[in-house]
Short mmCIF file of N, CA and C in Angstrom, two decimals:
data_model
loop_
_atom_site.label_atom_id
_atom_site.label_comp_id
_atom_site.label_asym_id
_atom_site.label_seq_id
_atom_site.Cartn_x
_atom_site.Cartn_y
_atom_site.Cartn_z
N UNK L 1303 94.79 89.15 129.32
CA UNK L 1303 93.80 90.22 129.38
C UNK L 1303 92.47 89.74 128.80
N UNK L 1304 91.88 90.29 129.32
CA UNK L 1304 89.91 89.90 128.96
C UNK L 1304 89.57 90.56 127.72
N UNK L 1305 90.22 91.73 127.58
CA UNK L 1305 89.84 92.33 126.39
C UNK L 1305 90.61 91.90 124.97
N UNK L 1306 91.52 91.00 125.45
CA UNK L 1306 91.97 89.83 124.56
C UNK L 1306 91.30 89.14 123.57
N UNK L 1307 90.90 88.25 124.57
CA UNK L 1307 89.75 87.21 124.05
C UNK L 1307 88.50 87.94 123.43
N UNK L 1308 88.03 89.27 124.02
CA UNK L 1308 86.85 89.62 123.39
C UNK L 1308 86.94 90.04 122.24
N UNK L 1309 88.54 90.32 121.60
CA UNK L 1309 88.22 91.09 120.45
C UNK L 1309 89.23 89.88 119.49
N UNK L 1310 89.39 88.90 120.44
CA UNK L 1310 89.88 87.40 119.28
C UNK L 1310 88.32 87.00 118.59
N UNK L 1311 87.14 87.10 119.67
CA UNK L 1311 86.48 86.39 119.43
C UNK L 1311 85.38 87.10 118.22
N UNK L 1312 85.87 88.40 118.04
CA UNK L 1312 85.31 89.80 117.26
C UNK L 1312 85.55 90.09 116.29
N UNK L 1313 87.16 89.63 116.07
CA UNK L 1313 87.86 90.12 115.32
C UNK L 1313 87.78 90.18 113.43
N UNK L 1314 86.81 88.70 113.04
CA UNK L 1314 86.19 89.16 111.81
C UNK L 1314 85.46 90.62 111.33
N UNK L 1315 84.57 90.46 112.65
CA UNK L 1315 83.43 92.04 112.67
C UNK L 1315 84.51 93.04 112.60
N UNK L 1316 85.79 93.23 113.70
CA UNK L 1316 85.97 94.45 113.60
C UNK L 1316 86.95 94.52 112.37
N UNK L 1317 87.39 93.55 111.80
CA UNK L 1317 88.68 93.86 110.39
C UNK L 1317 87.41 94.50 109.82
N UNK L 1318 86.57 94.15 109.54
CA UNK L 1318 85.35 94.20 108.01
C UNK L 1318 84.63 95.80 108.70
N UNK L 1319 84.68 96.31 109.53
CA UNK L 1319 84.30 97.06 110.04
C UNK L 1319 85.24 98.23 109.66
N UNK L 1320 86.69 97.65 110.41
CA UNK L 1320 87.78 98.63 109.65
C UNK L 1320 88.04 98.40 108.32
N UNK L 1321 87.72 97.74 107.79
CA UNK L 1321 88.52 97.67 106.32
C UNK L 1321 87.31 98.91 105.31
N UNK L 1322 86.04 98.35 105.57
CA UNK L 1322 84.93 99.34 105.44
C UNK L 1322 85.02 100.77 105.50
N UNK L 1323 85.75 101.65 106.87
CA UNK L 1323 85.47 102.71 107.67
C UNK L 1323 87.19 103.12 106.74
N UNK L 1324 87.71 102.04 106.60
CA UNK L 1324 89.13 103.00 105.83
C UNK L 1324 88.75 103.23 104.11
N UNK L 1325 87.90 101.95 103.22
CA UNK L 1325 87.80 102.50 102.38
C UNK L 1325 87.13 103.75 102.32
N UNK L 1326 85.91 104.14 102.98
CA UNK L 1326 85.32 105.04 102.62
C UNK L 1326 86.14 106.65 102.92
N UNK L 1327 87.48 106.22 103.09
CA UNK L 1327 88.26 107.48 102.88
C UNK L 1327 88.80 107.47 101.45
N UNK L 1328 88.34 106.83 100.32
CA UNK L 1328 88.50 107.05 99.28
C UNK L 1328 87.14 107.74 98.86
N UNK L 1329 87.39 108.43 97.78
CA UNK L 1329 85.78 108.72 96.76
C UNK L 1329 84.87 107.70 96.70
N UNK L 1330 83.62 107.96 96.62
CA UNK L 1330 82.43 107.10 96.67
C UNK L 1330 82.64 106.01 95.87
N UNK L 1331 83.05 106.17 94.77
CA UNK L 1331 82.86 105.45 93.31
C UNK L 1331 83.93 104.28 93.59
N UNK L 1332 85.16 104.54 94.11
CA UNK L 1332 86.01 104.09 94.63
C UNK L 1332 86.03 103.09 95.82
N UNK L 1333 85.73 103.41 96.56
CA UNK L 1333 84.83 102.96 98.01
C UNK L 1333 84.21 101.98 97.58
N UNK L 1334 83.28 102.11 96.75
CA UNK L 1334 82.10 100.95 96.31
C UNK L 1334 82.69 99.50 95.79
N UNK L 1335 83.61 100.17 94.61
CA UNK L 1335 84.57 99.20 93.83
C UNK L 1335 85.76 98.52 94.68
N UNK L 1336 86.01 99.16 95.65
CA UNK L 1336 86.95 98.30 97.07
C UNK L 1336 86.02 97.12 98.04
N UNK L 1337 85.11 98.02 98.22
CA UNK L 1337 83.76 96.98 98.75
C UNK L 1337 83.49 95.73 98.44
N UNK L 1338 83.06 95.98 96.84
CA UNK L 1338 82.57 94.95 96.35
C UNK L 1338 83.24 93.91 95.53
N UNK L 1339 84.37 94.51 94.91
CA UNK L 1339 85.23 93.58 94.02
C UNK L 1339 85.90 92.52 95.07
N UNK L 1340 85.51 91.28 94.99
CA UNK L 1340 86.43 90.39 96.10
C UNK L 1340 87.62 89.51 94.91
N UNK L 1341 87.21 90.01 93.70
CA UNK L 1341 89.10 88.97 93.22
C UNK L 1341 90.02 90.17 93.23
N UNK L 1342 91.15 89.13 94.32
CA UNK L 1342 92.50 89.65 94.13
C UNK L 1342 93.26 90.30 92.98
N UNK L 1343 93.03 90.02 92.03
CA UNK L 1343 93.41 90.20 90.86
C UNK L 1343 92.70 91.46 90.00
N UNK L 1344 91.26 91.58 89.87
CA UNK L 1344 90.41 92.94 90.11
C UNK L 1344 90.89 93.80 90.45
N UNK L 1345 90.96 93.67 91.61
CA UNK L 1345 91.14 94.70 93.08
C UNK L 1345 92.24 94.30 94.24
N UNK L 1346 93.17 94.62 93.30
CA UNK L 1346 94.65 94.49 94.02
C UNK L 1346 94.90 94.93 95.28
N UNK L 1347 94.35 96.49 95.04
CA UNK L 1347 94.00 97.47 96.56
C UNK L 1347 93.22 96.90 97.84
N UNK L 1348 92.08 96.55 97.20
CA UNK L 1348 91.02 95.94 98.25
C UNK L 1348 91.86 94.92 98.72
N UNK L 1349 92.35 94.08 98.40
CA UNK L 1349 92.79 92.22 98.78
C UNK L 1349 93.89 93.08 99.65
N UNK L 1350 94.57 93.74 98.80
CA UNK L 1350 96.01 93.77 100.37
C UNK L 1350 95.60 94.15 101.28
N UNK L 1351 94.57 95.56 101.40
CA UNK L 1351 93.92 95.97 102.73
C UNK L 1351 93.43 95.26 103.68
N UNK L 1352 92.42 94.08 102.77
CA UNK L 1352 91.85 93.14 103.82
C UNK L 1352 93.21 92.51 104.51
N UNK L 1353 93.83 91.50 103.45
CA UNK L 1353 94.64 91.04 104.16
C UNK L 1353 95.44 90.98 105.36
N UNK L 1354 95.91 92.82 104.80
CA UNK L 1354 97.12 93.28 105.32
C UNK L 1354 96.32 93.63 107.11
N UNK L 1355 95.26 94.31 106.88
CA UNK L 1355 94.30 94.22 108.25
C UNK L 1355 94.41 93.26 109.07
N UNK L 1356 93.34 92.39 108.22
CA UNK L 1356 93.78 91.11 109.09
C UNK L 1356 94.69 90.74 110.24
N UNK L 1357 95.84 90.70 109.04
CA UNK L 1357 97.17 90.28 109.72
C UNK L 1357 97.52 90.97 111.11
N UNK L 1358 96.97 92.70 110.40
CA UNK L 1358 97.82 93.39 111.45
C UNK L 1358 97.12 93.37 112.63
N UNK L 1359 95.74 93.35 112.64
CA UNK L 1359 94.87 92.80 114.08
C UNK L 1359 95.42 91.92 115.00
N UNK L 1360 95.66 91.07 113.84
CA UNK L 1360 96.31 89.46 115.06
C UNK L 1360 97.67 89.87 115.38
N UNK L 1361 98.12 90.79 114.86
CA UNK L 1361 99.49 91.15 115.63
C UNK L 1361 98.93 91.49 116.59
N UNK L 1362 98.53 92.70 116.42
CA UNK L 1362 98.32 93.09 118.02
C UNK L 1362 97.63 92.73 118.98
N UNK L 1363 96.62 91.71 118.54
CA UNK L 1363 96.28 90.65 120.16
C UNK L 1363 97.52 89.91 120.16
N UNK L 1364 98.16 89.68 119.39
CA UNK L 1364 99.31 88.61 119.99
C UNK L 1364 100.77 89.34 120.10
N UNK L 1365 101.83 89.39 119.70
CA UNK L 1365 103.12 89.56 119.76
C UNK L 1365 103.59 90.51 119.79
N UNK L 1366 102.81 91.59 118.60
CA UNK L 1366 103.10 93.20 118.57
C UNK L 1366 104.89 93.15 118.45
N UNK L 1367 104.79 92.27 117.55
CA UNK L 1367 106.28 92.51 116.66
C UNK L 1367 106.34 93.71 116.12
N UNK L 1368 107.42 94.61 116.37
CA UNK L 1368 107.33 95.71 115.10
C UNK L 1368 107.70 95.64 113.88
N UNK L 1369 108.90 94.62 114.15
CA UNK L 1369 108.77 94.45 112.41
C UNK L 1369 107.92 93.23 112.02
N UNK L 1370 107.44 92.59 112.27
CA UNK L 1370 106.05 92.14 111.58
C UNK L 1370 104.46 93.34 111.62
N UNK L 1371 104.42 93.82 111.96
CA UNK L 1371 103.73 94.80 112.37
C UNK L 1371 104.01 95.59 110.55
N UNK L 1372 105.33 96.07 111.06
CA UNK L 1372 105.90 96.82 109.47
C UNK L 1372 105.85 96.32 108.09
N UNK L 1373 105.89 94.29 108.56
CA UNK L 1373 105.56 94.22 107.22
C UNK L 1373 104.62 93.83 106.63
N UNK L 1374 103.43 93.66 107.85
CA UNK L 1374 102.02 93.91 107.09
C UNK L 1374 101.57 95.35 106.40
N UNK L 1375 102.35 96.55 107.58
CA UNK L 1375 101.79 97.78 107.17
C UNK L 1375 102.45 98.04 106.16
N UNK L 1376 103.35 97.71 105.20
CA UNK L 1376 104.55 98.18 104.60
C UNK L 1376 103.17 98.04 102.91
N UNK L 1377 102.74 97.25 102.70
CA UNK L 1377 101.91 97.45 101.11
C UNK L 1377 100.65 98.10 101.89
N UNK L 1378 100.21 97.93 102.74
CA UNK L 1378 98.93 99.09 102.89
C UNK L 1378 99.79 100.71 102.81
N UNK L 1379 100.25 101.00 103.04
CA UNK L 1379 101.47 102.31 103.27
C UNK L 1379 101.76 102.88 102.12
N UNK L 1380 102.45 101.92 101.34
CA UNK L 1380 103.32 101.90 100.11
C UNK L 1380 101.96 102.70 98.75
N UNK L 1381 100.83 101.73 99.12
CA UNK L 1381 99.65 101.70 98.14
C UNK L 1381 99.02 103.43 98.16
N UNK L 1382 99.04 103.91 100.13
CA UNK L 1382 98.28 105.14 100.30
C UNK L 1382 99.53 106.46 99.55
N UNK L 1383 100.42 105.75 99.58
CA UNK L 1383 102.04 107.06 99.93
C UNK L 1383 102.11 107.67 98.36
N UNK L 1384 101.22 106.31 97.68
CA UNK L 1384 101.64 107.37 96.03
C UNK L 1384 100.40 107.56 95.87
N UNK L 1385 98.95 107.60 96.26
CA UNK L 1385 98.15 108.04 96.05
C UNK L 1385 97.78 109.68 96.38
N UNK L 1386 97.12 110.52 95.92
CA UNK L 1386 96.62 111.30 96.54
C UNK L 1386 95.94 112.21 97.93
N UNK L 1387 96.82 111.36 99.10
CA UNK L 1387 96.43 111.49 100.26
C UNK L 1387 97.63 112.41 101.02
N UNK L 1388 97.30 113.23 101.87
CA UNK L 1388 98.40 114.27 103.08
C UNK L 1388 98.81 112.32 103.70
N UNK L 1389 99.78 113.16 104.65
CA UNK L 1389 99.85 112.20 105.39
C UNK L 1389 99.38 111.83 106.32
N UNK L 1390 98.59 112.68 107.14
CA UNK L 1390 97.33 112.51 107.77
C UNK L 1390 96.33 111.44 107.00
N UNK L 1391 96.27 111.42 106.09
CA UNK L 1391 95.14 110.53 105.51
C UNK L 1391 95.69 109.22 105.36
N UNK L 1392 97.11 109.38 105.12
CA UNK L 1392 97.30 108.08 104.11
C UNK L 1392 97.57 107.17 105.54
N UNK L 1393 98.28 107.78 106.68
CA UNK L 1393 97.84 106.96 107.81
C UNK L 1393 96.85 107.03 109.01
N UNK L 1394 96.41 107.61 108.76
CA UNK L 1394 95.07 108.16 109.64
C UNK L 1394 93.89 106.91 109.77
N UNK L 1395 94.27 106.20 108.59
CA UNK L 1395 92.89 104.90 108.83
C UNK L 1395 93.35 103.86 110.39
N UNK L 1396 94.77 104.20 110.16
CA UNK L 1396 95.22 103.20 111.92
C UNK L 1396 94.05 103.75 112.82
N UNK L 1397 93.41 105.05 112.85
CA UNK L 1397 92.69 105.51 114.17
C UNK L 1397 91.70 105.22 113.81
N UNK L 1398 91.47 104.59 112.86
CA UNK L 1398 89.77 104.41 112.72
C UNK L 1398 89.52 102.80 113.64
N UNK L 1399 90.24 102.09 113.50
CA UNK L 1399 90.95 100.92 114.28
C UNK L 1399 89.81 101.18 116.07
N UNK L 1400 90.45 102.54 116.33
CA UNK L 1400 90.13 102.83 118.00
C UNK L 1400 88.61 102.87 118.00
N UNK L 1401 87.58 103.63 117.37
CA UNK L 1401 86.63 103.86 116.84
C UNK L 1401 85.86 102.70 116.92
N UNK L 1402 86.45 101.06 115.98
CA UNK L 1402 85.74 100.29 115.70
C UNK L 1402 85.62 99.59 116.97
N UNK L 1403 86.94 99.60 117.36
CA UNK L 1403 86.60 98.68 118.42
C UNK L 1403 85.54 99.15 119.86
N UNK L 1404 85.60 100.36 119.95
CA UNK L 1404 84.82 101.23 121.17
C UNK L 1404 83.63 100.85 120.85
N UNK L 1405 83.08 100.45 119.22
CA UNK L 1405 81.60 100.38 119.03
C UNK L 1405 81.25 98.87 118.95
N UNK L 1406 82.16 97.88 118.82
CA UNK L 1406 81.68 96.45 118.90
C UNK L 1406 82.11 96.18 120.52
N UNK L 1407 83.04 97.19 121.07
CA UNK L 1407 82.83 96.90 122.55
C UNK L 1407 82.01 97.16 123.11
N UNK L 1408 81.18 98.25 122.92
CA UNK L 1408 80.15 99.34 123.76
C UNK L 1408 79.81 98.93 125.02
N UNK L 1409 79.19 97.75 124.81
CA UNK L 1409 78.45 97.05 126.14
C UNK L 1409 79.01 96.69 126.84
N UNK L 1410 80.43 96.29 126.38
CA UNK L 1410 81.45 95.56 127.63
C UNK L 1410 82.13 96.15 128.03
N UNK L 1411 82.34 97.19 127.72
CA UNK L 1411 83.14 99.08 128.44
C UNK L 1411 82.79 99.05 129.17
N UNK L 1412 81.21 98.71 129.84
CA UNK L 1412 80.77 99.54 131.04
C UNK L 1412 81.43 99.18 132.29
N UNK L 1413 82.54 97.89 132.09
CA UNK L 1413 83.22 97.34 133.31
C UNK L 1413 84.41 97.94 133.24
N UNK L 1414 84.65 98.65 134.36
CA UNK L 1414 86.02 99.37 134.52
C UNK L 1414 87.20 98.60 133.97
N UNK L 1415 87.28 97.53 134.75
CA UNK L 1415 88.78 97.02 134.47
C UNK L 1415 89.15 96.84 132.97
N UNK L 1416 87.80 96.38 132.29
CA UNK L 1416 87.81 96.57 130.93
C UNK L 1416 88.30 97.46 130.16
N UNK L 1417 87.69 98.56 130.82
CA UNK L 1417 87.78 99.77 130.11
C UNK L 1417 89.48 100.26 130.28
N UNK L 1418 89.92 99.98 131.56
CA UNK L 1418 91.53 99.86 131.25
C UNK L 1418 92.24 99.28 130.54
N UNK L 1419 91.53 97.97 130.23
CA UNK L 1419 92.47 97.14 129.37
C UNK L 1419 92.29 97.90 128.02
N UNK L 1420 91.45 98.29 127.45
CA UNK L 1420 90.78 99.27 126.05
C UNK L 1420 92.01 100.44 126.09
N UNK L 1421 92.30 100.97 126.81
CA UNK L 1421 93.24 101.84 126.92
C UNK L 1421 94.88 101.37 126.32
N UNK L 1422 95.27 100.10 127.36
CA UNK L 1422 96.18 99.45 126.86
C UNK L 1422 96.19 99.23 125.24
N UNK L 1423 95.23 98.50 124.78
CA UNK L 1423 94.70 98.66 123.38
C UNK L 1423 95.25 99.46 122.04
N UNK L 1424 94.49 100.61 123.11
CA UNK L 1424 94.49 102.14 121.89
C UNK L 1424 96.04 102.20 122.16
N UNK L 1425 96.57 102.03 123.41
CA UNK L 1425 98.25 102.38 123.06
C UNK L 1425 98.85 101.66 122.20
N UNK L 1426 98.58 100.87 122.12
CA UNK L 1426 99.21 99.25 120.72
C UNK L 1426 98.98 100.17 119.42
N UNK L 1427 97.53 100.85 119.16
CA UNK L 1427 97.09 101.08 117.89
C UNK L 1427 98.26 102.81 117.98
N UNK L 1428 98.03 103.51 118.51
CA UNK L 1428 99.22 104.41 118.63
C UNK L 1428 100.52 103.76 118.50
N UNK L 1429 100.96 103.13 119.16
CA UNK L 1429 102.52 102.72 118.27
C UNK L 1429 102.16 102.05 116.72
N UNK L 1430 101.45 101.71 116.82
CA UNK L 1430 100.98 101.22 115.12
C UNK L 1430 100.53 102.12 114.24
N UNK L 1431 100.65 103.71 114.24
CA UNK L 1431 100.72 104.46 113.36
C UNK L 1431 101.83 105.09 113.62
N UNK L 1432 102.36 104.89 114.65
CA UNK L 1432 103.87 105.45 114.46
C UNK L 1432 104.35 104.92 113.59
N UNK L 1433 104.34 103.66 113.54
CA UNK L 1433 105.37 102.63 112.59
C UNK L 1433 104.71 102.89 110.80
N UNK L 1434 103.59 103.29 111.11
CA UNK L 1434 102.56 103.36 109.56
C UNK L 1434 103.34 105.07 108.93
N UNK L 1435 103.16 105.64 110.14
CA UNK L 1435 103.98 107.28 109.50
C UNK L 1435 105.73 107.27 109.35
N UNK L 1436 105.93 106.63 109.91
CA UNK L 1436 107.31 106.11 109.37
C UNK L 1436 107.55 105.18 108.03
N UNK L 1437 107.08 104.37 107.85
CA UNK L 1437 106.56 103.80 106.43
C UNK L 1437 105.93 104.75 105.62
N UNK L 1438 105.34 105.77 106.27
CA UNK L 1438 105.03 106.72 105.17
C UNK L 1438 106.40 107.58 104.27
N UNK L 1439 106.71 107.75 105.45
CA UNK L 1439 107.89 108.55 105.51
C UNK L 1439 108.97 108.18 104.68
N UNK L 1440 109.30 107.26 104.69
CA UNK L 1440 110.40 106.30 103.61
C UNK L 1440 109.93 106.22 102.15
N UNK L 1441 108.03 105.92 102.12
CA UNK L 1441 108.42 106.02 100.68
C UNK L 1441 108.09 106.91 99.96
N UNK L 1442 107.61 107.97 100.94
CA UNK L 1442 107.50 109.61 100.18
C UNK L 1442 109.04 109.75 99.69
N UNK L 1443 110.09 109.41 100.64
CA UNK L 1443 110.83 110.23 100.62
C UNK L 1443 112.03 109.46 99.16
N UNK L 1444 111.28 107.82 99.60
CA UNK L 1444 111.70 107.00 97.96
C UNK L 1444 111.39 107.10 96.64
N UNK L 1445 110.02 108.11 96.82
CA UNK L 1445 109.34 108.43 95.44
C UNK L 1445 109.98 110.16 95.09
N UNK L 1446 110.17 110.48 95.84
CA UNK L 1446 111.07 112.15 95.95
C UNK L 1446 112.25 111.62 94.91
N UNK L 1447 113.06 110.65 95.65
CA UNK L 1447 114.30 110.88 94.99
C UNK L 1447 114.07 109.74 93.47
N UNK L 1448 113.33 108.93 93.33
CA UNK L 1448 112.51 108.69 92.08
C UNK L 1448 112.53 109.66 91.00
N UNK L 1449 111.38 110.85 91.44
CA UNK L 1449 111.12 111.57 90.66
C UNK L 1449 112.53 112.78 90.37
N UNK L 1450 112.82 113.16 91.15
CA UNK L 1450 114.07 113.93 91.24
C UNK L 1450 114.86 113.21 90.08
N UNK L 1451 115.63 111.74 89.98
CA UNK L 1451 116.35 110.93 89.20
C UNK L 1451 115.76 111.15 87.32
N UNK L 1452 113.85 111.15 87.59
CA UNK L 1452 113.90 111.05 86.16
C UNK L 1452 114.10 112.82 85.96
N UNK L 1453 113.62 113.35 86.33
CA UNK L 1453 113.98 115.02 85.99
C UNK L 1453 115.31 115.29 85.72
N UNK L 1454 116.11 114.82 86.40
CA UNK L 1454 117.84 114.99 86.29
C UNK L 1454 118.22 114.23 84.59
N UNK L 1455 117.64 113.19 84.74
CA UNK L 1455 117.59 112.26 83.14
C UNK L 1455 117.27 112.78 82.03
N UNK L 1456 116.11 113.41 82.23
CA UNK L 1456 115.10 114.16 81.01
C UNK L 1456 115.78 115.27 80.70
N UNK L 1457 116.17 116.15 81.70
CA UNK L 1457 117.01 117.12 81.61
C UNK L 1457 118.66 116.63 80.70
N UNK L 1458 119.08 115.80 81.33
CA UNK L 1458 120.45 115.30 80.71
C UNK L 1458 120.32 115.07 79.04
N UNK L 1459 118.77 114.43 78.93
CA UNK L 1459 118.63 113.99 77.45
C UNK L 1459 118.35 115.37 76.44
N UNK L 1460 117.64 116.13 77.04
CA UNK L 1460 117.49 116.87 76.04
C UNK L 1460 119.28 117.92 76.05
N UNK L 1461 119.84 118.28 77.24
CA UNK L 1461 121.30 118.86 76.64
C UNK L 1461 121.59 118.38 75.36
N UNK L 1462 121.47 117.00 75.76
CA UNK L 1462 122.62 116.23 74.61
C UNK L 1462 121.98 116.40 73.44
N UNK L 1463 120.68 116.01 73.05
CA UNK L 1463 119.76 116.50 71.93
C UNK L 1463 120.11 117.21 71.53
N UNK L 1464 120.04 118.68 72.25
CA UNK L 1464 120.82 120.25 71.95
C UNK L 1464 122.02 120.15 71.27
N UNK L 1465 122.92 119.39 72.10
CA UNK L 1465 123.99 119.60 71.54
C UNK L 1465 125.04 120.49 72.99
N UNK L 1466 124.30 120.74 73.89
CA UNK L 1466 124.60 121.05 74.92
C UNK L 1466 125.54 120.76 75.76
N UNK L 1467 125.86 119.20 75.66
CA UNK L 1467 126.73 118.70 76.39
C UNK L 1467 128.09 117.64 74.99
N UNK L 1468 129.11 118.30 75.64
CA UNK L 1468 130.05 117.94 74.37
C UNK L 1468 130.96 116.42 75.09
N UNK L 1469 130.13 115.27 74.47
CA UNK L 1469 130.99 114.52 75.17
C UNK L 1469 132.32 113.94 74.19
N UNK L 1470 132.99 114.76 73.43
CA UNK L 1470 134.14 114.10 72.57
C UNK L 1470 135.21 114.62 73.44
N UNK L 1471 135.89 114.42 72.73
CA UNK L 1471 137.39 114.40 73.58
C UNK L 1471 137.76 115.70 74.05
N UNK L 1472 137.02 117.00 73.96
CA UNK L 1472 137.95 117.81 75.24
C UNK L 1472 137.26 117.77 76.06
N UNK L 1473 135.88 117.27 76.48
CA UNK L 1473 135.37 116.89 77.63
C UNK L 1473 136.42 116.27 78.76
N UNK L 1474 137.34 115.16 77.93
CA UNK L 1474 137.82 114.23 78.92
C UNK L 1474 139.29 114.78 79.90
N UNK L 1475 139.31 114.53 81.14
CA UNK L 1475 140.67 115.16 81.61
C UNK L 1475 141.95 114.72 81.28
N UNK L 1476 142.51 115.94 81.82
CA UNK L 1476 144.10 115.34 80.87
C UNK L 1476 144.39 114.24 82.27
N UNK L 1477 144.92 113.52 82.01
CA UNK L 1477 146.09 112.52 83.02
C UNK L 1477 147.34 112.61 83.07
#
């Protein structure tokens, strides 16, 4: 496909484009400090995003593995799923993806066949938030039973504190 090569040959502009257009779904202050901090170590958040972008771009001009796909998206995911975001948000930056590319394509849309292949495209980036809301999905639902575990704990500790829970011997069953 033609629209292959155009967005191999793009593909710095459009990661930095998306990586850009997803931070600024954080707070300003936030946003800025993703922007600008380039050590890994700083800005733990920023480095996987780029990275993890990256990566996941060249999946999809090339192989569109799903599970490579999953395990680039799996720490961008992981990072949004305990933050403060619906789930609309925390995977919603996949569509910003469609966006970037329509605007570093602009000029080369105007050729039909192109513009079909762009289509093909956006369907790649649609199965690629399927797989991102499913990754959402797992570790909402890993941090649920997380939090559930320490509540059950905290709860257990203070019985016993009380005095609540009698663990001497008529607790135990007869045999």
């Amino acid at each position: 496909m033609r629209i292959e090569k155009l967005l191999a040959q793009k593909s710095s502009k459009i990661v930095k484009d998306w990586f850009n257009q997803t931070v600024e779904t954080y707070p300003s202050d936030t946003a800025q400090f993703l922007k600008r901090q380039r050590d890994p170590f700083a800005n733990p958040v920023g480095a996987t995003a780029r990275t993890g972008m990256e990566a996941i771009f060249s999946e999809m001009l090339g192989g569109m593995s799903h599970q490579t796909l999953s395990d680039f998206l799996d720490p961008l995911i992981r990072i949004r799923a305990v933050q403060n975001f619906t789930p609309s948000q925390a995977t919603g930056f996949i569509f910003l993806l469609k966006k970037v590319i329509r605007n570093r394509l602009a000029s080369d849309l105007k050729d039909a066949t192109l513009y079909d292949e762009l289509l093909i495209v956006e369907s790649r980036i649609d199965e690629l938030s399927l797989l991102a809301f499913n990754i959402y999905m797992e570790c909402r639902e890993k941090l649920f039973r997380i939090m559930e575990k320490e509540v059950k704990n905290k709860a257990l500790h203070v019985f016993k504190q009380e005095g609540l829970l009698n663990n001497g011997p008529a607790c135990k069953p007869e045999i």
